[in-house]
């Protein structure tokens, strides 16, 4: 893909607040092993690790893909993973990294999505993000990347509190999804969520609207993961104490309720240069725009 200069300031916001924060005892902060954090959802024979078990591989072939999920649910926090995507001809292949309130795609689920849409060799990957509340999504945005995500590991992160949800790539905010401070049907803030990742065939829609099909002669398609990090309120039924003390943690303090000045500069650059599709600007699809669209990401 074409290389792009990325003249954005170095972002210190996340690192500063992680270092400065004193998380409450109820909040979970971990970067431990795969077995400590995750369970395989299906096709365990399509999951492997490096010799030191610090890198995890999911593979897709014509028979099946593979996926994993966290053993714990969380409500609000910071969630991050380094991922290296399928290289070469990956048309039709989707690598998904997402949070969801249910193990399956239930009709009342809440969900926060990163989906990496494969492409023909030499064409750029697209990232699709989406937000669901009570089973309703249709809030897609698509972005190009300013690097080749198949050459090395890059971090993909979600900041989630009651004020905003921010999708980050290498600590650069690419999408800001705001709450309005009132009871509503668009901002997921009530249900705890698991974190998932999977690789699967979606050649009916993923690449050029389904025109480009998966070339199974290139299989297996492999995505790899490392450095999972979570600093969040870990859910315990019926109601964990940390839900009422999230403001003791950096990810739910004032500075995490809006973008910093440096982040706003980076976000503006993303908006000018990397956005491919924004549902809030699709008046043909939505003659009356969804109620969350007027909420400003800058506030």
PDB file of C-alpha atoms in Angstrom:
ATOM      1  CA  UNK A   1       0.000   0.000   0.000  1.00  0.00           C
ATOM      2  CA  UNK A   2       1.067   3.584  -0.462  1.00  0.00           C
ATOM      3  CA  UNK A   3       3.117   4.913   2.409  1.00  0.00           C
ATOM      4  CA  UNK A   4       1.792   8.020   4.091  1.00  0.00           C
ATOM      5  CA  UNK A   5       3.676  10.466   6.247  1.00  0.00           C
ATOM      6  CA  UNK A   6       1.879  10.900   9.527  1.00  0.00           C
ATOM      7  CA  UNK A   7       2.820  14.334  10.839  1.00  0.00           C
ATOM      8  CA  UNK A   8       1.041  14.034  14.166  1.00  0.00           C
ATOM      9  CA  UNK A   9       2.451  14.865  17.603  1.00  0.00           C
ATOM     10  CA  UNK A  10       3.490  12.028  19.860  1.00  0.00           C
ATOM     11  CA  UNK A  11       0.597  11.195  22.127  1.00  0.00           C
ATOM     12  CA  UNK A  12       1.397  11.052  25.829  1.00  0.00           C
ATOM     13  CA  UNK A  13      -2.132  11.184  27.170  1.00  0.00           C
ATOM     14  CA  UNK A  14      -2.720   7.501  27.775  1.00  0.00           C
ATOM     15  CA  UNK A  15       0.725   6.743  29.130  1.00  0.00           C
ATOM     16  CA  UNK A  16       0.659   9.714  31.492  1.00  0.00           C
ATOM     17  CA  UNK A  17      -2.677   8.831  33.003  1.00  0.00           C
ATOM     18  CA  UNK A  18      -1.934   5.142  33.330  1.00  0.00           C
ATOM     19  CA  UNK A  19       1.280   5.988  35.133  1.00  0.00           C
ATOM     20  CA  UNK A  20      -0.359   8.628  37.294  1.00  0.00           C
ATOM     21  CA  UNK A  21      -3.460   6.680  38.205  1.00  0.00           C
ATOM     22  CA  UNK A  22      -4.022   4.765  41.391  1.00  0.00           C
ATOM     23  CA  UNK A  23      -6.595   2.166  40.420  1.00  0.00           C
ATOM     24  CA  UNK A  24      -9.039   0.984  43.031  1.00  0.00           C
ATOM     25  CA  UNK A  25      -8.641  -2.494  44.431  1.00  0.00           C
ATOM     26  CA  UNK A  26     -11.830  -3.625  42.693  1.00  0.00           C
ATOM     27  CA  UNK A  27     -10.702  -2.616  39.225  1.00  0.00           C
ATOM     28  CA  UNK A  28      -8.818  -5.228  37.235  1.00  0.00           C
ATOM     29  CA  UNK A  29      -5.517  -4.324  35.577  1.00  0.00           C
ATOM     30  CA  UNK A  30      -3.649  -7.136  33.858  1.00  0.00           C
ATOM     31  CA  UNK A  31      -1.304  -8.066  31.056  1.00  0.00           C
ATOM     32  CA  UNK A  32      -1.011 -11.737  32.031  1.00  0.00           C
ATOM     33  CA  UNK A  33      -0.964 -14.854  29.853  1.00  0.00           C
ATOM     34  CA  UNK A  34      -3.490 -16.107  27.337  1.00  0.00           C
ATOM     35  CA  UNK A  35      -4.658 -18.924  29.593  1.00  0.00           C
ATOM     36  CA  UNK A  36      -5.220 -16.494  32.464  1.00  0.00           C
ATOM     37  CA  UNK A  37      -7.433 -14.222  30.382  1.00  0.00           C
ATOM     38  CA  UNK A  38      -9.018 -16.145  27.506  1.00  0.00           C
ATOM     39  CA  UNK A  39     -10.868 -19.247  26.399  1.00  0.00           C
ATOM     40  CA  UNK A  40     -11.028 -20.646  22.850  1.00  0.00           C
ATOM     41  CA  UNK A  41     -14.556 -20.279  21.457  1.00  0.00           C
ATOM     42  CA  UNK A  42     -14.298 -22.805  18.630  1.00  0.00           C
ATOM     43  CA  UNK A  43     -11.796 -24.752  16.489  1.00  0.00           C
ATOM     44  CA  UNK A  44      -9.049 -25.136  19.071  1.00  0.00           C
ATOM     45  CA  UNK A  45      -6.934 -26.864  16.406  1.00  0.00           C
ATOM     46  CA  UNK A  46      -6.822 -23.513  14.545  1.00  0.00           C
ATOM     47  CA  UNK A  47      -5.206 -21.813  17.545  1.00  0.00           C
ATOM     48  CA  UNK A  48      -1.461 -21.936  18.233  1.00  0.00           C
ATOM     49  CA  UNK A  49       1.078 -19.964  20.258  1.00  0.00           C
ATOM     50  CA  UNK A  50       4.731 -19.062  20.012  1.00  0.00           C
ATOM     51  CA  UNK A  51       7.166 -21.198  21.996  1.00  0.00           C
ATOM     52  CA  UNK A  52       7.116 -18.705  24.870  1.00  0.00           C
ATOM     53  CA  UNK A  53       3.303 -18.397  24.620  1.00  0.00           C
ATOM     54  CA  UNK A  54       3.519 -14.625  24.271  1.00  0.00           C
ATOM     55  CA  UNK A  55       2.160 -14.546  20.695  1.00  0.00           C
ATOM     56  CA  UNK A  56      -1.183 -16.147  19.782  1.00  0.00           C
ATOM     57  CA  UNK A  57      -2.213 -17.187  16.281  1.00  0.00           C
ATOM     58  CA  UNK A  58      -5.684 -17.680  14.831  1.00  0.00           C
ATOM     59  CA  UNK A  59      -6.014 -19.336  11.424  1.00  0.00           C
ATOM     60  CA  UNK A  60      -8.745 -19.595   8.815  1.00  0.00           C
ATOM     61  CA  UNK A  61      -9.044 -22.253   6.125  1.00  0.00           C
ATOM     62  CA  UNK A  62     -11.903 -23.381   3.933  1.00  0.00           C
ATOM     63  CA  UNK A  63     -13.296 -25.523   6.754  1.00  0.00           C
ATOM     64  CA  UNK A  64     -13.409 -23.031   9.592  1.00  0.00           C
ATOM     65  CA  UNK A  65     -11.934 -20.050  11.362  1.00  0.00           C
ATOM     66  CA  UNK A  66     -11.212 -19.630  15.056  1.00  0.00           C
ATOM     67  CA  UNK A  67     -11.909 -17.277  17.927  1.00  0.00           C
ATOM     68  CA  UNK A  68     -11.279 -16.563  21.594  1.00  0.00           C
ATOM     69  CA  UNK A  69     -12.952 -14.561  24.358  1.00  0.00           C
ATOM     70  CA  UNK A  70     -12.090 -13.265  27.798  1.00  0.00           C
ATOM     71  CA  UNK A  71     -13.105 -15.330  30.794  1.00  0.00           C
ATOM     72  CA  UNK A  72     -14.273 -12.163  32.548  1.00  0.00           C
ATOM     73  CA  UNK A  73     -16.799  -9.478  31.718  1.00  0.00           C
ATOM     74  CA  UNK A  74     -16.095  -5.792  32.252  1.00  0.00           C
ATOM     75  CA  UNK A  75     -18.063  -2.589  32.481  1.00  0.00           C
ATOM     76  CA  UNK A  76     -16.011   0.499  31.609  1.00  0.00           C
ATOM     77  CA  UNK A  77     -12.241   0.678  31.294  1.00  0.00           C
ATOM     78  CA  UNK A  78      -9.290   0.551  28.897  1.00  0.00           C
ATOM     79  CA  UNK A  79      -8.824  -2.490  26.632  1.00  0.00           C
ATOM     80  CA  UNK A  80      -5.854  -2.944  24.299  1.00  0.00           C
ATOM     81  CA  UNK A  81      -4.303  -5.622  22.107  1.00  0.00           C
ATOM     82  CA  UNK A  82      -1.427  -5.657  19.635  1.00  0.00           C
ATOM     83  CA  UNK A  83      -2.423  -7.382  16.407  1.00  0.00           C
ATOM     84  CA  UNK A  84      -0.658  -8.248  13.155  1.00  0.00           C
ATOM     85  CA  UNK A  85      -3.145  -8.862  10.368  1.00  0.00           C
ATOM     86  CA  UNK A  86      -3.201 -11.433   7.572  1.00  0.00           C
ATOM     87  CA  UNK A  87      -0.642 -10.540   4.905  1.00  0.00           C
ATOM     88  CA  UNK A  88      -0.812 -10.906   1.149  1.00  0.00           C
ATOM     89  CA  UNK A  89      -4.098 -11.590  -0.593  1.00  0.00           C
ATOM     90  CA  UNK A  90      -6.662 -11.482   2.208  1.00  0.00           C
ATOM     91  CA  UNK A  91      -9.806 -10.574   0.240  1.00  0.00           C
ATOM     92  CA  UNK A  92     -12.931 -11.859   1.945  1.00  0.00           C
ATOM     93  CA  UNK A  93     -11.181 -12.445   5.275  1.00  0.00           C
ATOM     94  CA  UNK A  94     -12.329 -10.541   8.358  1.00  0.00           C
ATOM     95  CA  UNK A  95     -10.339 -10.332  11.557  1.00  0.00           C
ATOM     96  CA  UNK A  96     -12.673  -9.124  14.291  1.00  0.00           C
ATOM     97  CA  UNK A  97     -11.637  -7.627  17.637  1.00  0.00           C
ATOM     98  CA  UNK A  98     -14.626  -6.555  19.658  1.00  0.00           C
ATOM     99  CA  UNK A  99     -16.515  -6.359  22.940  1.00  0.00           C
ATOM    100  CA  UNK A 100     -19.952  -7.881  23.395  1.00  0.00           C
ATOM    101  CA  UNK A 101     -22.371  -8.429  26.244  1.00  0.00           C
ATOM    102  CA  UNK A 102     -23.254 -11.939  25.044  1.00  0.00           C
ATOM    103  CA  UNK A 103     -21.402 -15.018  23.857  1.00  0.00           C
ATOM    104  CA  UNK A 104     -23.479 -15.066  20.684  1.00  0.00           C
ATOM    105  CA  UNK A 105     -24.991 -12.425  18.445  1.00  0.00           C
ATOM    106  CA  UNK A 106     -28.121 -12.151  20.563  1.00  0.00           C
ATOM    107  CA  UNK A 107     -30.982  -9.814  19.657  1.00  0.00           C
ATOM    108  CA  UNK A 108     -30.456  -7.606  22.738  1.00  0.00           C
ATOM    109  CA  UNK A 109     -26.673  -7.448  22.782  1.00  0.00           C
ATOM    110  CA  UNK A 110     -24.456  -4.426  23.325  1.00  0.00           C
ATOM    111  CA  UNK A 111     -21.286  -4.468  21.217  1.00  0.00           C
ATOM    112  CA  UNK A 112     -18.219  -2.398  20.293  1.00  0.00           C
ATOM    113  CA  UNK A 113     -16.486  -3.552  17.093  1.00  0.00           C
ATOM    114  CA  UNK A 114     -13.174  -3.347  15.352  1.00  0.00           C
ATOM    115  CA  UNK A 115     -13.401  -5.312  12.087  1.00  0.00           C
ATOM    116  CA  UNK A 116     -10.400  -5.498   9.769  1.00  0.00           C
ATOM    117  CA  UNK A 117     -11.534  -6.059   6.195  1.00  0.00           C
ATOM    118  CA  UNK A 118      -9.059  -7.938   4.025  1.00  0.00           C
ATOM    119  CA  UNK A 119      -8.197  -6.986   0.456  1.00  0.00           C
ATOM    120  CA  UNK A 120      -6.327  -8.061  -2.635  1.00  0.00           C
ATOM    121  CA  UNK A 121      -2.534  -7.920  -2.473  1.00  0.00           C
ATOM    122  CA  UNK A 122      -1.258  -4.352  -2.537  1.00  0.00           C
ATOM    123  CA  UNK A 123      -4.576  -2.778  -1.610  1.00  0.00           C
ATOM    124  CA  UNK A 124      -5.001  -1.154   1.809  1.00  0.00           C
ATOM    125  CA  UNK A 125      -6.802  -2.761   4.699  1.00  0.00           C
ATOM    126  CA  UNK A 126      -9.922  -0.997   5.899  1.00  0.00           C
ATOM    127  CA  UNK A 127     -10.997  -0.830   9.537  1.00  0.00           C
ATOM    128  CA  UNK A 128     -14.715  -0.866  10.202  1.00  0.00           C
ATOM    129  CA  UNK A 129     -15.980   0.146  13.644  1.00  0.00           C
ATOM    130  CA  UNK A 130     -19.526  -0.208  14.883  1.00  0.00           C
ATOM    131  CA  UNK A 131     -21.526   0.352  18.077  1.00  0.00           C
ATOM    132  CA  UNK A 132     -24.566  -1.673  19.151  1.00  0.00           C
ATOM    133  CA  UNK A 133     -27.037  -1.058  21.945  1.00  0.00           C
ATOM    134  CA  UNK A 134     -29.807  -3.551  22.701  1.00  0.00           C
ATOM    135  CA  UNK A 135     -29.158  -5.344  19.433  1.00  0.00           C
ATOM    136  CA  UNK A 136     -29.254  -2.272  17.195  1.00  0.00           C
ATOM    137  CA  UNK A 137     -26.094  -1.353  15.275  1.00  0.00           C
ATOM    138  CA  UNK A 138     -25.923   0.238  11.824  1.00  0.00           C
ATOM    139  CA  UNK A 139     -23.451   2.794  13.194  1.00  0.00           C
ATOM    140  CA  UNK A 140     -20.548   1.923  10.910  1.00  0.00           C
ATOM    141  CA  UNK A 141     -17.477   3.989  10.199  1.00  0.00           C
ATOM    142  CA  UNK A 142     -14.667   2.888   7.886  1.00  0.00           C
ATOM    143  CA  UNK A 143     -11.092   4.158   7.945  1.00  0.00           C
ATOM    144  CA  UNK A 144      -7.922   3.618   5.982  1.00  0.00           C
ATOM    145  CA  UNK A 145      -4.688   3.125   7.902  1.00  0.00           C
ATOM    146  CA  UNK A 146      -1.522   5.164   7.567  1.00  0.00           C
ATOM    147  CA  UNK A 147       0.683   2.047   7.745  1.00  0.00           C
ATOM    148  CA  UNK A 148       0.694  -1.555   6.556  1.00  0.00           C
ATOM    149  CA  UNK A 149      -0.921  -3.533   9.432  1.00  0.00           C
ATOM    150  CA  UNK A 150       0.454  -6.827   8.098  1.00  0.00           C
ATOM    151  CA  UNK A 151       4.128  -5.945   8.550  1.00  0.00           C
ATOM    152  CA  UNK A 152       4.241  -5.532  12.326  1.00  0.00           C
ATOM    153  CA  UNK A 153       2.146  -5.436  15.466  1.00  0.00           C
ATOM    154  CA  UNK A 154       0.055  -2.346  16.159  1.00  0.00           C
ATOM    155  CA  UNK A 155      -2.121  -1.611  19.158  1.00  0.00           C
ATOM    156  CA  UNK A 156      -5.899  -1.394  18.844  1.00  0.00           C
ATOM    157  CA  UNK A 157      -7.631  -0.067  21.930  1.00  0.00           C
ATOM    158  CA  UNK A 158     -11.000   0.955  23.308  1.00  0.00           C
ATOM    159  CA  UNK A 159     -11.602   3.514  26.033  1.00  0.00           C
ATOM    160  CA  UNK A 160     -15.090   3.075  27.495  1.00  0.00           C
ATOM    161  CA  UNK A 161     -16.694   5.142  30.200  1.00  0.00           C
ATOM    162  CA  UNK A 162     -20.107   6.690  30.732  1.00  0.00           C
ATOM    163  CA  UNK A 163     -19.157   9.843  28.810  1.00  0.00           C
ATOM    164  CA  UNK A 164     -17.566   8.496  25.648  1.00  0.00           C
ATOM    165  CA  UNK A 165     -16.249   5.501  23.743  1.00  0.00           C
ATOM    166  CA  UNK A 166     -13.013   6.107  21.863  1.00  0.00           C
ATOM    167  CA  UNK A 167     -11.452   3.708  19.336  1.00  0.00           C
ATOM    168  CA  UNK A 168      -7.652   4.058  19.172  1.00  0.00           C
ATOM    169  CA  UNK A 169      -5.034   2.791  16.740  1.00  0.00           C
ATOM    170  CA  UNK A 170      -1.527   3.092  18.199  1.00  0.00           C
ATOM    171  CA  UNK A 171      -3.017   5.496  20.782  1.00  0.00           C
ATOM    172  CA  UNK A 172      -4.344   7.725  17.993  1.00  0.00           C
ATOM    173  CA  UNK A 173      -8.103   8.326  18.354  1.00  0.00           C
ATOM    174  CA  UNK A 174      -9.824   7.370  15.107  1.00  0.00           C
ATOM    175  CA  UNK A 175     -13.408   7.437  16.353  1.00  0.00           C
ATOM    176  CA  UNK A 176     -15.144   9.233  19.214  1.00  0.00           C
ATOM    177  CA  UNK A 177     -18.665   8.172  20.194  1.00  0.00           C
ATOM    178  CA  UNK A 178     -20.277  10.425  22.801  1.00  0.00           C
ATOM    179  CA  UNK A 179     -23.033   9.991  25.350  1.00  0.00           C
ATOM    180  CA  UNK A 180     -25.570  12.749  25.965  1.00  0.00           C
ATOM    181  CA  UNK A 181     -25.844  12.258  29.726  1.00  0.00           C
ATOM    182  CA  UNK A 182     -29.440  11.076  29.505  1.00  0.00           C
ATOM    183  CA  UNK A 183     -31.197   7.732  29.236  1.00  0.00           C
ATOM    184  CA  UNK A 184     -31.063   6.814  25.550  1.00  0.00           C
ATOM    185  CA  UNK A 185     -31.109   3.990  23.025  1.00  0.00           C
ATOM    186  CA  UNK A 186     -27.702   4.565  21.435  1.00  0.00           C
ATOM    187  CA  UNK A 187     -24.950   4.548  24.094  1.00  0.00           C
ATOM    188  CA  UNK A 188     -24.095   1.137  25.623  1.00  0.00           C
ATOM    189  CA  UNK A 189     -23.403   1.790  29.297  1.00  0.00           C
ATOM    190  CA  UNK A 190     -25.452  -0.711  31.288  1.00  0.00           C
ATOM    191  CA  UNK A 191     -24.348  -4.224  30.292  1.00  0.00           C
ATOM    192  CA  UNK A 192     -20.907  -5.654  31.064  1.00  0.00           C
ATOM    193  CA  UNK A 193     -19.055  -7.061  28.075  1.00  0.00           C
ATOM    194  CA  UNK A 194     -16.587  -9.787  27.222  1.00  0.00           C
ATOM    195  CA  UNK A 195     -13.737  -9.076  24.814  1.00  0.00           C
ATOM    196  CA  UNK A 196     -13.457 -11.311  21.737  1.00  0.00           C
ATOM    197  CA  UNK A 197     -11.334 -11.821  18.664  1.00  0.00           C
ATOM    198  CA  UNK A 198     -11.928 -14.086  15.694  1.00  0.00           C
ATOM    199  CA  UNK A 199     -10.995 -14.702  12.092  1.00  0.00           C
ATOM    200  CA  UNK A 200     -13.665 -15.786   9.631  1.00  0.00           C
ATOM    201  CA  UNK A 201     -14.744 -15.805   6.022  1.00  0.00           C
ATOM    202  CA  UNK A 202     -17.014 -12.903   5.030  1.00  0.00           C
ATOM    203  CA  UNK A 203     -16.538 -12.810   1.294  1.00  0.00           C
ATOM    204  CA  UNK A 204     -20.265 -12.159   0.810  1.00  0.00           C
ATOM    205  CA  UNK A 205     -19.662  -8.514   1.866  1.00  0.00           C
ATOM    206  CA  UNK A 206     -16.204  -7.739   3.259  1.00  0.00           C
ATOM    207  CA  UNK A 207     -14.193  -6.782   0.160  1.00  0.00           C
ATOM    208  CA  UNK A 208     -15.719  -4.438  -2.403  1.00  0.00           C
ATOM    209  CA  UNK A 209     -19.182  -5.330  -1.180  1.00  0.00           C
ATOM    210  CA  UNK A 210     -18.646  -9.031  -1.841  1.00  0.00           C
ATOM    211  CA  UNK A 211     -17.305  -8.704  -5.394  1.00  0.00           C
ATOM    212  CA  UNK A 212     -13.889 -10.032  -4.338  1.00  0.00           C
ATOM    213  CA  UNK A 213     -14.060 -13.609  -3.086  1.00  0.00           C
ATOM    214  CA  UNK A 214     -11.682 -15.463  -0.789  1.00  0.00           C
ATOM    215  CA  UNK A 215      -8.889 -17.226  -2.670  1.00  0.00           C
ATOM    216  CA  UNK A 216      -8.641 -20.471  -0.748  1.00  0.00           C
ATOM    217  CA  UNK A 217      -5.415 -21.434  -2.512  1.00  0.00           C
ATOM    218  CA  UNK A 218      -3.789 -18.808  -0.240  1.00  0.00           C
ATOM    219  CA  UNK A 219      -5.070 -20.478   2.962  1.00  0.00           C
ATOM    220  CA  UNK A 220      -4.416 -20.748   5.822  1.00  0.00           C
ATOM    221  CA  UNK A 221      -4.915 -17.081   6.658  1.00  0.00           C
ATOM    222  CA  UNK A 222      -3.315 -16.213   9.990  1.00  0.00           C
ATOM    223  CA  UNK A 223      -3.724 -13.244  12.304  1.00  0.00           C
ATOM    224  CA  UNK A 224      -1.525 -12.908  15.388  1.00  0.00           C
ATOM    225  CA  UNK A 225      -1.890 -11.236  18.770  1.00  0.00           C
ATOM    226  CA  UNK A 226       0.264 -10.156  21.696  1.00  0.00           C
ATOM    227  CA  UNK A 227       0.410  -7.782  24.670  1.00  0.00           C
ATOM    228  CA  UNK A 228      -3.197  -7.884  25.786  1.00  0.00           C
ATOM    229  CA  UNK A 229      -3.805  -5.209  28.401  1.00  0.00           C
ATOM    230  CA  UNK A 230      -6.930  -4.383  30.371  1.00  0.00           C
ATOM    231  CA  UNK A 231      -7.490  -1.821  33.108  1.00  0.00           C
ATOM    232  CA  UNK A 232     -11.183  -2.017  33.862  1.00  0.00           C
ATOM    233  CA  UNK A 233     -14.045  -2.722  36.223  1.00  0.00           C
ATOM    234  CA  UNK A 234     -14.301  -6.508  36.308  1.00  0.00           C
ATOM    235  CA  UNK A 235     -17.879  -7.685  36.588  1.00  0.00           C
ATOM    236  CA  UNK A 236     -19.059  -9.900  39.442  1.00  0.00           C
ATOM    237  CA  UNK A 237     -22.714 -10.843  39.783  1.00  0.00           C
ATOM    238  CA  UNK A 238     -24.974  -9.391  40.878  1.00  0.00           C
ATOM    239  CA  UNK A 239     -23.193  -6.017  40.942  1.00  0.00           C
ATOM    240  CA  UNK A 240     -19.482  -5.374  41.555  1.00  0.00           C
ATOM    241  CA  UNK A 241     -18.367  -2.639  43.917  1.00  0.00           C
ATOM    242  CA  UNK A 242     -16.159  -1.068  41.248  1.00  0.00           C
ATOM    243  CA  UNK A 243     -19.183   0.079  39.237  1.00  0.00           C
ATOM    244  CA  UNK A 244     -19.810   2.784  41.834  1.00  0.00           C
ATOM    245  CA  UNK A 245     -16.118   3.721  42.156  1.00  0.00           C
ATOM    246  CA  UNK A 246     -14.973   3.883  38.530  1.00  0.00           C
ATOM    247  CA  UNK A 247     -13.974   7.540  38.978  1.00  0.00           C
ATOM    248  CA  UNK A 248     -11.133   6.291  41.182  1.00  0.00           C
ATOM    249  CA  UNK A 249      -9.514   5.113  37.950  1.00  0.00           C
ATOM    250  CA  UNK A 250      -7.829   7.172  35.235  1.00  0.00           C
ATOM    251  CA  UNK A 251     -10.154   5.835  32.515  1.00  0.00           C
ATOM    252  CA  UNK A 252     -13.207   7.371  34.184  1.00  0.00           C
ATOM    253  CA  UNK A 253     -11.787  10.647  35.449  1.00  0.00           C
ATOM    254  CA  UNK A 254     -12.345  14.081  33.932  1.00  0.00           C
ATOM    255  CA  UNK A 255      -9.420  13.874  31.511  1.00  0.00           C
ATOM    256  CA  UNK A 256     -10.775  10.635  30.047  1.00  0.00           C
ATOM    257  CA  UNK A 257     -14.222  12.120  29.421  1.00  0.00           C
ATOM    258  CA  UNK A 258     -13.012  14.090  26.408  1.00  0.00           C
ATOM    259  CA  UNK A 259     -10.021  14.270  24.067  1.00  0.00           C
ATOM    260  CA  UNK A 260      -6.887  16.116  25.115  1.00  0.00           C
ATOM    261  CA  UNK A 261      -5.662  19.021  22.983  1.00  0.00           C
ATOM    262  CA  UNK A 262      -3.045  16.831  21.309  1.00  0.00           C
ATOM    263  CA  UNK A 263      -5.592  14.094  20.691  1.00  0.00           C
ATOM    264  CA  UNK A 264      -7.927  16.612  19.067  1.00  0.00           C
ATOM    265  CA  UNK A 265      -5.171  17.520  16.601  1.00  0.00           C
ATOM    266  CA  UNK A 266      -4.613  13.871  15.775  1.00  0.00           C
ATOM    267  CA  UNK A 267      -8.316  13.199  15.499  1.00  0.00           C
ATOM    268  CA  UNK A 268      -8.738  16.151  13.136  1.00  0.00           C
ATOM    269  CA  UNK A 269      -5.986  14.731  10.907  1.00  0.00           C
ATOM    270  CA  UNK A 270      -7.743  11.350  10.873  1.00  0.00           C
ATOM    271  CA  UNK A 271     -11.048  12.989   9.953  1.00  0.00           C
ATOM    272  CA  UNK A 272      -9.471  14.868   7.058  1.00  0.00           C
ATOM    273  CA  UNK A 273      -7.399  12.045   5.630  1.00  0.00           C
ATOM    274  CA  UNK A 274      -8.449   8.558   6.715  1.00  0.00           C
ATOM    275  CA  UNK A 275     -12.253   8.396   6.896  1.00  0.00           C
ATOM    276  CA  UNK A 276     -13.808   6.354   4.076  1.00  0.00           C
ATOM    277  CA  UNK A 277     -17.371   6.136   5.367  1.00  0.00           C
ATOM    278  CA  UNK A 278     -19.354   7.732   8.205  1.00  0.00           C
ATOM    279  CA  UNK A 279     -22.958   6.679   8.755  1.00  0.00           C
ATOM    280  CA  UNK A 280     -23.703  10.109  10.227  1.00  0.00           C
ATOM    281  CA  UNK A 281     -23.021  11.632   6.804  1.00  0.00           C
ATOM    282  CA  UNK A 282     -25.063   9.106   4.841  1.00  0.00           C
ATOM    283  CA  UNK A 283     -28.301  11.015   4.287  1.00  0.00           C
ATOM    284  CA  UNK A 284     -29.414   8.563   1.597  1.00  0.00           C
ATOM    285  CA  UNK A 285     -29.317   5.688   4.056  1.00  0.00           C
ATOM    286  CA  UNK A 286     -30.588   7.829   6.933  1.00  0.00           C
ATOM    287  CA  UNK A 287     -32.877  10.636   5.654  1.00  0.00           C
ATOM    288  CA  UNK A 288     -33.355  11.507   9.317  1.00  0.00           C
ATOM    289  CA  UNK A 289     -29.946  11.148  10.925  1.00  0.00           C
ATOM    290  CA  UNK A 290     -29.668   9.106  14.135  1.00  0.00           C
ATOM    291  CA  UNK A 291     -30.061  11.161  17.301  1.00  0.00           C
ATOM    292  CA  UNK A 292     -26.437  10.651  18.397  1.00  0.00           C
ATOM    293  CA  UNK A 293     -24.949  12.148  15.244  1.00  0.00           C
ATOM    294  CA  UNK A 294     -25.138  15.835  16.330  1.00  0.00           C
ATOM    295  CA  UNK A 295     -23.145  15.122  19.528  1.00  0.00           C
ATOM    296  CA  UNK A 296     -19.755  16.795  19.210  1.00  0.00           C
ATOM    297  CA  UNK A 297     -16.609  14.645  19.562  1.00  0.00           C
ATOM    298  CA  UNK A 298     -14.650  17.797  20.444  1.00  0.00           C
ATOM    299  CA  UNK A 299     -16.380  18.466  23.758  1.00  0.00           C
TER     300      UNK A 299
END
